[in-house]
Amino acid sequence: MVNTHKWIMNFLKNNRFLVLLILLVSLFTITSFIGNPFVAGLYGTINYSLLLLSGLYAFSQARNFLKITTIFFLLAIVIDWIEFFNPQVQLINTIRPLITAL
């Protein structure tokens, strides 16, 4: 338990930028449920941008196996972003079996 606490504290201390991004994504996710479509769209855009930025940061900091995982994370964000701005496109239903198979 002590080692876990020490690891968490070291992670928070060494990755302040990533922790800040995660907190901002959480904030915009919680506040994106406002009924105004413009505000929800604005928050959605900011949220996807922060997710993409945090994914790119994680990719730059990751080792080999985690880079593969991060690529799929970034791919899912980009697909979700495309569907957010163009609801007629349903890419995730086409690509989901491929991602699941991998």
Tab-separated table of C-alpha atoms in Angstrom, residues 57-91:
chain	number	residue	atom	x	y	z
A	57	TYR	CA	1.482	13.607	-25.028
A	58	ALA	CA	1.030	10.025	-23.812
A	59	PHE	CA	2.342	8.755	-27.163
A	60	SER	CA	5.465	10.886	-26.852
A	61	GLN	CA	6.115	9.578	-23.321
A	62	ALA	CA	5.230	5.911	-23.896
A	63	ARG	CA	7.324	2.826	-24.513
A	64	ASN	CA	6.809	0.336	-27.374
A	65	PHE	CA	3.711	-1.577	-26.210
A	66	LEU	CA	2.032	1.537	-24.862
A	67	LYS	CA	2.620	3.330	-28.168
A	68	ILE	CA	0.496	0.702	-29.925
A	69	THR	CA	-2.253	1.143	-27.336
A	70	THR	CA	-2.021	4.923	-27.618
A	71	ILE	CA	-2.381	4.731	-31.411
A	72	PHE	CA	-5.717	2.936	-30.982
A	73	PHE	CA	-6.750	5.522	-28.375
A	74	LEU	CA	-5.945	8.359	-30.792
A	75	LEU	CA	-7.715	6.540	-33.631
A	76	ALA	CA	-10.855	6.194	-31.518
A	77	ILE	CA	-10.748	9.906	-30.645
A	78	VAL	CA	-10.362	10.948	-34.290
A	79	ILE	CA	-13.216	8.654	-35.362
A	80	ASP	CA	-15.417	9.978	-32.582
A	81	TRP	CA	-14.486	13.538	-33.524
A	82	ILE	CA	-15.491	12.925	-37.169
A	83	GLU	CA	-18.809	11.470	-36.034
A	84	PHE	CA	-19.337	14.421	-33.666
A	85	PHE	CA	-19.080	16.981	-36.469
A	86	ASN	CA	-20.792	14.846	-39.123
A	87	PRO	CA	-23.416	12.560	-37.544
A	88	GLN	CA	-24.239	10.943	-40.906
A	89	VAL	CA	-20.833	9.255	-40.921
A	90	GLN	CA	-20.844	6.030	-38.920
A	91	LEU	CA	-17.187	5.013	-39.034
